[in-house]
Coordinates of C-alpha atoms and ligand atoms in Angstrom, one line a residue:
M1 CA 86.3 67.5 -14.5
T2 CA 88.9 66.4 -12.0
K3 CA 87.6 65.6 -8.6
A4 CA 89.2 66.8 -5.3
W5 CA 90.8 64.3 -3.0
P6 CA 88.4 63.7 0.0
A7 CA 89.1 66.1 2.9
P8 CA 90.3 65.0 6.3
P9 CA 87.3 63.7 8.3
A10 CA 86.0 65.5 11.3
A11 CA 86.4 63.9 14.7
V12 CA 83.5 61.7 15.9
N13 CA 81.3 64.2 17.9
G14 CA 80.8 64.1 21.6
P15 CA 77.2 62.8 21.6
D16 CA 78.1 60.0 19.2
I17 CA 81.1 59.0 21.4
E18 CA 78.7 58.9 24.4
A19 CA 76.1 56.8 22.5
L20 CA 78.9 54.4 21.5
R21 CA 80.1 54.1 25.1
T22 CA 76.6 53.3 26.2
A23 CA 76.1 50.8 23.4
I24 CA 79.1 48.7 24.3
A25 CA 79.1 49.1 28.1
P26 CA 77.0 46.0 28.8
L27 CA 79.3 43.7 26.8
A28 CA 82.4 45.4 28.2
G29 CA 81.0 44.8 31.7
D30 CA 80.1 41.2 31.0
R31 CA 83.6 40.5 29.8
G32 CA 85.3 42.5 32.6
A33 CA 87.0 44.7 30.0
S34 CA 88.3 48.1 30.8
I35 CA 87.8 50.2 27.7
E36 CA 87.4 53.8 26.5
V37 CA 85.9 55.2 23.3
S38 CA 87.5 58.1 21.5
S39 CA 88.0 59.3 17.9
L40 CA 90.9 58.7 15.5
N41 CA 91.0 60.2 12.0
G42 CA 87.2 60.4 12.0
A43 CA 86.6 56.8 13.1
P44 CA 85.6 55.7 16.6
R45 CA 88.5 54.2 18.5
L46 CA 88.3 51.6 21.3
E47 CA 91.3 51.5 23.7
G48 CA 91.9 49.6 26.9
T49 CA 92.4 46.0 28.1
A50 CA 90.5 42.8 27.9
A51 CA 91.1 39.3 29.2
E52 CA 91.0 37.3 26.0
W53 CA 91.5 38.1 22.3
Q54 CA 87.9 36.9 21.5
D55 CA 86.6 39.6 23.9
V56 CA 88.6 42.2 21.8
V57 CA 87.0 40.8 18.6
D58 CA 83.5 40.8 20.0
L59 CA 83.9 44.3 21.4
G60 CA 85.2 45.5 18.0
H61 CA 82.2 44.0 16.3
A62 CA 79.8 45.5 18.8
L63 CA 81.4 49.0 18.3
S64 CA 81.1 48.6 14.5
D65 CA 77.4 47.6 14.7
A66 CA 76.7 50.6 17.0
W67 CA 78.6 53.0 14.7
Y68 CA 76.8 51.7 11.7
R69 CA 73.4 52.3 13.4
L70 CA 74.5 55.9 14.1
S71 CA 76.3 56.8 10.9
Q72 CA 75.9 54.1 8.2
H73 CA 79.7 53.7 8.5
R74 CA 81.1 50.3 9.6
E75 CA 84.8 50.8 10.2
V76 CA 86.3 51.4 13.7
V77 CA 89.8 51.4 15.2
V78 CA 90.5 48.9 17.9
D79 CA 93.6 49.2 20.1
V80 CA 92.6 46.9 23.0
T81 CA 95.4 44.8 24.5
T82 CA 95.2 41.5 26.3
P83 CA 97.7 40.1 28.9
T84 CA 99.3 38.0 26.2
G85 CA 100.1 40.9 23.9
S86 CA 99.1 44.0 22.0
S87 CA 96.4 44.0 19.3
Q88 CA 98.8 45.8 17.0
P89 CA 101.9 43.6 16.7
P90 CA 104.9 44.9 14.7
S91 CA 105.2 45.0 10.9
P92 CA 106.7 42.1 8.9
T93 CA 110.4 41.8 8.3
P94 CA 111.7 41.1 4.8
S95 CA 112.9 37.6 3.8
G96 CA 115.8 37.2 1.4
P97 CA 117.4 39.6 -1.0
T98 CA 115.6 42.3 -3.0
V99 CA 115.0 41.0 -6.5
P100 CA 115.3 43.0 -8.8
E101 CA 116.6 46.3 -7.3
L102 CA 114.1 48.9 -6.3
P103 CA 114.0 51.9 -8.6
D104 CA 114.4 55.3 -6.9
K105 CA 111.1 56.6 -8.3
T106 CA 107.8 55.4 -9.8
H107 CA 104.5 57.1 -10.5
V108 CA 102.4 54.5 -8.6
L109 CA 103.8 52.3 -5.8
V110 CA 101.7 49.3 -5.0
V111 CA 102.6 47.9 -1.5
G112 CA 101.8 44.1 -1.4
G113 CA 102.3 41.5 -4.1
G114 CA 99.3 39.3 -3.3
I115 CA 96.4 38.9 -5.7
C116 CA 94.9 42.3 -4.8
G117 CA 98.1 44.3 -5.2
L118 CA 99.1 42.6 -8.4
I119 CA 95.8 42.8 -10.2
T120 CA 95.4 46.4 -9.3
A121 CA 99.0 47.1 -10.5
L122 CA 98.2 45.3 -13.7
K123 CA 95.2 47.4 -14.3
L124 CA 97.0 50.6 -13.8
S125 CA 100.1 49.6 -15.7
V126 CA 98.2 48.4 -18.9
L127 CA 96.5 51.8 -18.9
G128 CA 99.9 53.3 -19.5
N129 CA 101.0 54.3 -16.0
E130 CA 104.5 53.7 -14.5
V131 CA 103.9 51.2 -11.7
T132 CA 106.2 49.4 -9.2
V133 CA 105.0 46.6 -6.9
I134 CA 106.9 45.9 -3.8
E135 CA 106.5 42.7 -1.8
T136 CA 108.1 41.6 1.5
G137 CA 108.0 37.9 0.7
G138 CA 110.2 35.9 -1.7
S139 CA 107.4 35.0 -4.1
W140 CA 104.2 36.5 -5.4
G141 CA 101.1 35.7 -3.4
S142 CA 103.1 34.2 -0.6
R143 CA 100.7 35.3 2.2
T144 CA 96.9 35.0 2.3
T145 CA 96.8 34.5 -1.5
T146 CA 98.9 31.4 -1.2
W147 CA 96.5 29.3 0.7
N148 CA 92.8 29.8 -0.1
N149 CA 90.0 28.1 -2.0
G150 CA 90.4 30.3 -5.1
M151 CA 86.6 30.5 -5.5
V152 CA 85.2 33.1 -7.7
H153 CA 82.1 33.3 -5.5
S154 CA 78.8 34.2 -7.1
G155 CA 77.9 36.9 -4.5
F156 CA 75.0 35.2 -2.8
D157 CA 76.5 35.8 0.7
P158 CA 77.7 39.4 1.3
K159 CA 75.3 41.7 3.0
P160 CA 73.4 43.8 0.4
G161 CA 74.7 47.4 0.2
T162 CA 78.3 46.5 1.2
H163 CA 81.4 46.9 -0.9
K164 CA 81.7 43.1 -0.8
A165 CA 78.3 42.6 -2.4
F166 CA 78.9 45.2 -5.1
H167 CA 82.4 44.1 -6.1
N168 CA 81.8 40.3 -5.7
V169 CA 78.9 40.2 -8.2
R170 CA 80.6 42.5 -10.7
G171 CA 84.0 40.9 -10.2
N172 CA 82.5 37.4 -10.9
I173 CA 81.3 38.6 -14.3
M174 CA 84.7 40.3 -15.1
W175 CA 86.8 37.2 -14.3
D176 CA 86.1 35.6 -17.7
R177 CA 87.8 38.4 -19.5
L178 CA 90.6 38.7 -16.9
A179 CA 91.3 34.9 -17.0
D180 CA 91.6 35.2 -20.8
D181 CA 94.0 38.2 -20.5
L182 CA 96.1 36.4 -18.0
D183 CA 95.9 33.1 -19.9
I184 CA 95.1 31.1 -16.7
R185 CA 92.6 28.4 -15.8
L186 CA 89.1 29.5 -14.7
R187 CA 86.7 26.7 -14.0
R188 CA 83.0 27.7 -13.9
A189 CA 81.7 24.7 -12.1
G190 CA 78.9 26.4 -10.0
S191 CA 78.3 25.8 -6.3
V192 CA 75.5 24.8 -4.0
V193 CA 74.8 25.7 -0.4
V194 CA 73.1 22.8 1.4
S195 CA 71.1 22.6 4.6
L196 CA 72.0 19.7 6.8
D197 CA 69.6 20.3 9.6
A198 CA 66.3 22.0 10.3
D199 CA 67.8 25.2 11.7
A200 CA 70.1 25.7 8.6
D201 CA 67.1 24.9 6.4
T202 CA 65.2 27.9 7.7
R203 CA 68.0 30.1 6.3
V204 CA 68.1 28.8 2.8
E205 CA 65.4 31.2 1.6
E206 CA 67.2 34.1 3.3
Y207 CA 70.3 33.4 1.2
L208 CA 68.2 33.1 -2.0
A209 CA 66.7 36.5 -1.2
R210 CA 70.2 37.9 -0.5
A211 CA 71.5 36.5 -3.8
Q212 CA 68.5 38.1 -5.7
S213 CA 69.0 41.4 -3.9
N214 CA 72.7 41.4 -4.8
G215 CA 71.9 40.7 -8.5
V216 CA 73.3 37.1 -8.7
P217 CA 71.9 35.5 -11.8
G218 CA 70.4 32.0 -12.1
C219 CA 70.0 31.0 -8.4
E220 CA 67.3 28.5 -7.3
I221 CA 66.4 26.2 -4.4
L222 CA 66.3 22.5 -5.1
S223 CA 65.1 19.7 -2.9
G224 CA 67.5 17.1 -1.5
D225 CA 66.3 14.6 -4.0
E226 CA 66.7 17.0 -6.9
I227 CA 70.3 17.9 -6.0
R228 CA 71.2 14.2 -5.4
A229 CA 69.9 13.4 -8.9
M230 CA 72.6 15.8 -10.2
E231 CA 75.3 14.7 -7.7
P232 CA 74.5 11.1 -6.4
R233 CA 77.4 11.1 -3.9
L234 CA 75.8 13.8 -1.8
S235 CA 74.6 12.8 1.6
P236 CA 71.0 11.5 2.0
T237 CA 70.6 13.8 5.0
I238 CA 70.8 17.0 2.8
L239 CA 67.4 18.7 3.1
R240 CA 67.6 21.4 0.4
A241 CA 70.2 23.2 -1.8
L242 CA 70.6 26.7 -3.0
V243 CA 72.2 26.5 -6.5
T244 CA 74.5 29.4 -7.6
P245 CA 75.6 28.4 -11.1
T246 CA 78.0 31.3 -11.8
T247 CA 80.6 30.3 -9.1
G248 CA 84.0 29.6 -10.6
F249 CA 87.5 28.6 -9.4
V250 CA 91.0 29.9 -10.1
E251 CA 94.5 29.1 -8.7
P252 CA 95.3 32.4 -7.0
V253 CA 99.1 31.9 -7.1
E254 CA 98.9 31.1 -10.9
V255 CA 97.0 34.4 -11.2
C256 CA 99.7 36.3 -9.4
R257 CA 102.5 34.9 -11.5
A258 CA 100.7 35.7 -14.7
A259 CA 99.9 39.2 -13.5
A260 CA 103.5 39.9 -12.5
R261 CA 104.6 38.7 -16.0
L262 CA 102.1 41.0 -17.7
I263 CA 103.1 44.0 -15.5
R264 CA 106.7 43.5 -16.5
A265 CA 105.6 43.2 -20.2
A266 CA 103.8 46.5 -19.8
G267 CA 106.9 48.2 -18.5
G268 CA 106.2 48.0 -14.8
R269 CA 108.6 46.9 -12.0
V270 CA 107.8 44.0 -9.6
V271 CA 110.2 43.8 -6.7
L272 CA 110.4 40.9 -4.2
G273 CA 112.0 40.7 -0.8
A274 CA 111.6 44.4 0.2
S275 CA 109.3 46.0 2.8
V276 CA 107.9 49.4 3.1
T277 CA 108.8 50.7 6.5
G278 CA 107.6 54.3 6.2
V279 CA 105.5 56.7 4.1
A280 CA 107.0 60.0 3.1
V281 CA 104.6 62.9 3.3
E282 CA 105.4 66.5 2.2
D283 CA 103.0 69.4 2.1
G284 CA 100.2 67.1 3.2
R285 CA 100.5 64.6 0.3
V286 CA 102.3 61.3 -0.3
V287 CA 105.7 61.8 -2.0
G288 CA 107.3 58.4 -1.5
A289 CA 108.1 55.6 0.8
T290 CA 111.1 54.3 2.8
T291 CA 111.8 50.6 2.4
T292 CA 114.3 48.0 3.6
S293 CA 116.0 48.5 0.2
G294 CA 116.2 52.3 0.1
D295 CA 113.8 55.2 -0.5
I296 CA 111.4 55.4 -3.5
A297 CA 109.6 58.5 -4.7
C298 CA 106.0 58.1 -5.9
T299 CA 102.9 60.2 -6.5
V300 CA 100.4 57.5 -5.6
L301 CA 100.8 54.7 -3.0
V302 CA 98.3 51.8 -3.1
N303 CA 98.0 50.1 0.2
A304 CA 97.5 46.4 -0.6
A305 CA 99.4 45.1 2.3
G306 CA 96.9 42.3 3.3
V307 CA 96.8 41.5 7.0
H308 CA 99.3 44.4 7.6
A309 CA 97.3 47.1 5.8
D310 CA 96.1 48.9 8.9
Q311 CA 99.7 49.1 10.1
L312 CA 100.7 50.7 6.8
A313 CA 97.9 53.2 7.1
E314 CA 99.1 53.9 10.6
L315 CA 102.6 54.6 9.3
A316 CA 101.0 57.2 7.0
G317 CA 98.9 58.7 9.9
V318 CA 95.6 57.7 8.2
R319 CA 94.5 54.6 10.1
T320 CA 90.7 54.6 10.1
F321 CA 90.2 50.8 10.5
S322 CA 91.7 47.9 12.3
L323 CA 92.2 44.3 11.2
H324 CA 91.6 41.3 13.3
P325 CA 93.4 38.2 11.9
R326 CA 91.0 35.3 11.2
R327 CA 92.8 32.0 10.5
G328 CA 91.5 29.6 7.9
T329 CA 92.7 26.0 7.6
L330 CA 92.3 24.0 4.4
V331 CA 92.7 20.3 3.9
I332 CA 93.7 19.4 0.3
V333 CA 92.6 16.0 -1.0
E334 CA 93.2 14.0 -4.2
D335 CA 90.1 12.0 -4.5
D336 CA 90.0 10.0 -7.7
H337 CA 86.6 8.4 -7.0
A338 CA 84.9 7.0 -10.2
N339 CA 82.2 9.7 -10.1
P340 CA 83.9 13.0 -10.3
Y341 CA 82.5 15.9 -8.4
Q342 CA 80.2 18.2 -10.3
F343 CA 80.4 21.4 -8.3
C344 CA 81.5 23.0 -5.0
V345 CA 79.3 22.3 -2.0
G346 CA 79.2 24.2 1.3
P347 CA 76.9 24.5 4.3
V348 CA 74.6 27.5 5.0
P349 CA 77.0 30.3 6.0
S350 CA 77.6 31.5 9.6
P351 CA 77.7 35.2 10.5
Y352 CA 81.4 35.8 9.7
T353 CA 82.3 33.0 7.3
K354 CA 80.8 31.2 4.4
G355 CA 81.3 28.0 6.4
G356 CA 83.7 26.0 4.4
G357 CA 82.8 22.9 2.4
V358 CA 84.2 20.9 -0.5
T359 CA 85.7 23.0 -3.3
L360 CA 86.9 21.9 -6.7
R361 CA 90.2 23.3 -7.8
P362 CA 91.2 23.8 -11.4
N363 CA 94.2 21.5 -10.9
G364 CA 91.8 18.6 -10.0
T365 CA 92.3 18.5 -6.2
L366 CA 89.7 19.2 -3.7
S367 CA 89.9 21.8 -0.9
L368 CA 88.1 20.9 2.3
G369 CA 87.3 23.9 4.6
P370 CA 88.3 26.5 5.5
S371 CA 87.8 26.9 9.3
A372 CA 87.4 30.4 10.8
V373 CA 89.4 31.0 14.0
E374 CA 90.0 34.4 15.5
Q375 CA 93.7 34.9 16.6
Q376 CA 95.8 37.7 17.8
S377 CA 98.8 37.0 15.7
R378 CA 98.9 38.1 12.1
D379 CA 101.6 35.6 11.2
H380 CA 100.6 32.3 13.0
V381 CA 99.6 29.9 10.3
A382 CA 99.7 26.5 12.1
P383 CA 96.4 24.6 12.0
T384 CA 95.3 22.6 15.1
T385 CA 94.3 18.9 15.1
E386 CA 90.8 19.9 16.2
E387 CA 90.4 22.2 13.3
V388 CA 91.4 19.5 10.8
R389 CA 89.1 16.9 12.5
S390 CA 86.2 19.3 12.4
I391 CA 86.8 20.1 8.7
L392 CA 86.9 16.4 7.8
D393 CA 83.7 15.8 9.9
Q394 CA 81.9 18.5 8.1
S395 CA 83.1 17.2 4.7
Y396 CA 81.8 13.7 5.5
R397 CA 78.4 15.2 6.4
I398 CA 78.3 16.5 2.8
Y399 CA 80.1 13.6 1.0
P400 CA 79.9 10.5 3.2
D401 CA 82.2 8.4 0.9
L402 CA 85.0 11.0 0.7
D403 CA 88.4 9.3 0.9
A404 CA 90.2 10.8 3.9
A405 CA 93.3 8.7 3.1
A406 CA 93.7 10.9 0.0
V407 CA 94.7 14.0 2.0
V408 CA 97.8 15.5 0.4
S409 CA 98.4 18.6 2.5
V410 CA 97.1 20.6 5.3
G411 CA 97.8 24.3 5.9
A412 CA 96.4 27.6 7.0
Q413 CA 96.5 31.3 6.2
V414 CA 95.1 34.4 7.9
R415 CA 92.2 36.6 6.6
A416 CA 92.6 40.4 6.8
S417 CA 89.2 41.0 8.5
S418 CA 88.1 44.4 9.6
Y419 CA 85.6 45.0 12.4
G420 CA 83.2 46.4 9.8
E421 CA 83.6 43.0 8.0
D422 CA 83.7 44.8 4.7
F423 CA 86.5 45.8 2.2
V424 CA 88.2 49.2 2.8
V425 CA 88.7 50.5 -0.7
G426 CA 89.2 54.1 -1.6
P427 CA 91.3 57.2 -1.2
A428 CA 92.4 57.8 2.4
P429 CA 90.6 61.0 3.4
G430 CA 93.0 63.8 4.2
L431 CA 96.1 62.3 2.6
P432 CA 96.3 62.8 -1.2
G433 CA 98.1 60.0 -2.9
F434 CA 97.3 57.3 -0.3
Y435 CA 94.8 54.8 -1.6
N436 CA 93.5 51.7 0.4
V437 CA 92.8 48.3 -1.1
A438 CA 92.5 46.8 2.3
A439 CA 90.5 44.4 4.5
M440 CA 90.3 42.1 1.5
Q441 CA 89.1 39.0 3.2
S442 CA 86.9 36.6 1.2
P443 CA 85.5 37.3 -1.4
G444 CA 88.7 39.2 -2.2
V445 CA 89.7 36.8 -5.0
A446 CA 86.2 36.9 -6.6
S447 CA 86.0 40.7 -6.3
I448 CA 89.4 41.9 -7.3
P449 CA 88.8 42.6 -11.0
S450 CA 86.0 45.0 -10.0
V451 CA 88.0 46.5 -7.1
A452 CA 90.9 47.2 -9.5
N453 CA 88.5 48.9 -11.9
Q454 CA 87.3 51.1 -9.0
V455 CA 90.9 52.1 -8.1
A456 CA 91.6 53.0 -11.8
T457 CA 88.3 55.0 -12.1
D458 CA 88.9 56.9 -8.8
L459 CA 92.5 57.7 -9.6
L460 CA 91.5 58.8 -13.1
D461 CA 88.7 61.0 -11.7
L462 CA 91.2 62.5 -9.2
G463 CA 93.6 63.4 -12.0
L464 CA 96.3 61.1 -10.6
I465 CA 96.7 58.6 -13.5
T466 CA 96.3 58.7 -17.2
A467 CA 94.4 56.2 -19.2
N468 CA 93.9 55.2 -22.8
T469 CA 90.1 55.4 -22.9
E470 CA 89.8 52.6 -25.4
R471 CA 91.9 50.3 -23.3
F472 CA 90.1 51.4 -20.2
T473 CA 86.7 50.4 -21.3
A474 CA 88.0 47.2 -23.0
L475 CA 89.8 45.8 -20.0
W476 CA 87.5 43.6 -17.7
R477 CA 84.6 46.0 -18.0
K478 CA 81.3 44.4 -17.3
S479 CA 79.7 45.8 -20.5
Ligands
FAD501 C1 91.6 29.8 4.0 C2 91.2 30.9 3.1 C3 90.3 30.6 2.1 C4 89.9 31.7 1.2 N1 89.1 31.4 0.2 C5 88.7 32.4 -0.7 C6 87.9 32.0 -1.8 O1 87.6 30.9 -2.1 N2 87.5 33.1 -2.6 C7 87.8 34.4 -2.3 O2 87.4 35.3 -3.1 N3 88.6 34.7 -1.3 C8 89.0 33.7 -0.5 N4 89.8 34.0 0.6 C9 90.3 35.4 0.8 C10 91.4 35.7 -0.2 O3 92.5 34.7 0.1 C11 91.9 37.1 0.1 O4 90.9 38.0 -0.2 C12 93.1 37.5 -0.8 O5 94.1 36.5 -0.9 C13 93.7 38.8 -0.3 O6 94.8 39.1 -1.1 P1 95.7 40.3 -0.8 O7 96.6 40.6 -1.9 O8 94.9 41.5 -0.3 O9 96.5 39.8 0.5 P2 97.9 39.0 0.6 O10 97.8 37.8 -0.3 O11 98.1 38.7 2.0 O12 99.0 40.0 0.0 C14 99.4 41.1 0.8 C15 100.9 41.1 0.6 O13 101.4 42.3 1.2 C16 102.7 42.0 1.6 N5 103.1 43.1 2.6 C17 102.6 43.4 3.8 N6 103.1 44.4 4.3 C18 104.1 44.8 3.5 C19 105.0 45.9 3.5 N7 105.1 46.7 4.5 N8 105.9 46.0 2.4 C20 105.8 45.2 1.4 N9 104.9 44.1 1.3 C21 104.1 44.0 2.3 C22 102.6 40.6 2.2 O14 103.9 40.0 2.3 C23 101.6 40.0 1.3 O15 102.2 39.1 0.4 C24 90.3 33.0 1.5 C25 91.1 33.3 2.6 C26 91.6 32.2 3.4 C27 92.5 32.5 4.5

């Protein structure tokens, strides 16, 4: 039976708003921030001013934690400004001509040609739906997707019970089938998390327990000597290692190009160099979008706009989350040491990042990092010298004989982190036709096959797409 689109959420009630105000008042006072809590589209909203961007991020996290304790929901809207600018800067502008031309109608319009938009579009299009992908940039995966580690994480790290935990573990399994379908390289090298000091060592068991609770297969803790017997170049200071053998690696831009090719082969349209600037709503449902290359009618709009996804939701009047850009710098190294690396090695994660490390790429290079730096701009991707130095220092602590002279490039991209630090995936309540694939920070690459499967399942249940059942179960399904 067809399900109904979720109804508009009720406003956050008065007692809850009061409880949220009380919960964040001490932090706001400490930071000298002038803030007010209200409700927007059923989510708590923080408005006001703060001195520094880090204050805004910390207040947003505190509000999310308090909201989770009250409601089991994590996402909040944060519109707090700083003297250097607003927390909601303008949407991106298109770069270059629109190639090819935008059609005037499509059944599903996917906004954003990064890995998440393209894999979702591929899933919907091979099931027999008319799909168009629209991308601001001049190439596929030209934003966050262009500069990341490409790790198909095992799922040892996300908090149990989150969307991240569910989709990461499931997506990891589904990647084998997807890589075959895309005909791209997937390297299942495995990864280890190492403790480099006594404090980190106390948390190794915690991550083993998390891995087991998330259902990650094959994890175990080895002593420093045992892991060095497998990888002799590892530092003698490593105390213990959590081994997660199911970790793999892909080249995300290669994935995007292959997906765009298959979408075209399935009859879909993929359009570069055009931006969605408005969402057309009639009789309370999505009917199309305005773009820099004209209007397009659609029945379903998938919001896969990366670090701009909350702005797109705002254009549609259904913003229930905010993104705070978190820059990640990577240093790429060609190290042709006689003993090749066996697997990826990272430190014990910190609260909001897996902590970087040394990652193998399918193309034979190594990625060192990434860093994790909160910044107000969604578009600033210039690494600092300090970030690069600290990434190299951390890498030497893991592999003391790493050849720093073999650095071939340094760059950064911005993660689309929400204050709930979870993915925002699902139909936007109250606006039939608007579906979010948003806040896809890491492990977005690892999780996307499972997320795309959820999009297809939801839209099918809502009666908004059709699917050849045989193909549906065959394509990237876990079982
Ligand atoms: C340094 C770093 C390392 C990472 N490492 C890993 C890893 O090892 N494993 C992992 O799983 N994840 C990793 N991640 C996270 C991963 O990169 C993301 O989850 C993933 O790339 C998100 O893809 P996306 O398609 O959602 O976003 P994007 O790649 O940013 O794509 C969104 C696209 O939408 C377009 N767009 C925005 N607004 C509009 C509009 N209005 N109209 C048209 N187009 C628009 C943008 O131009 C952009 O191309 C890492 C991230 C970083 C920064």
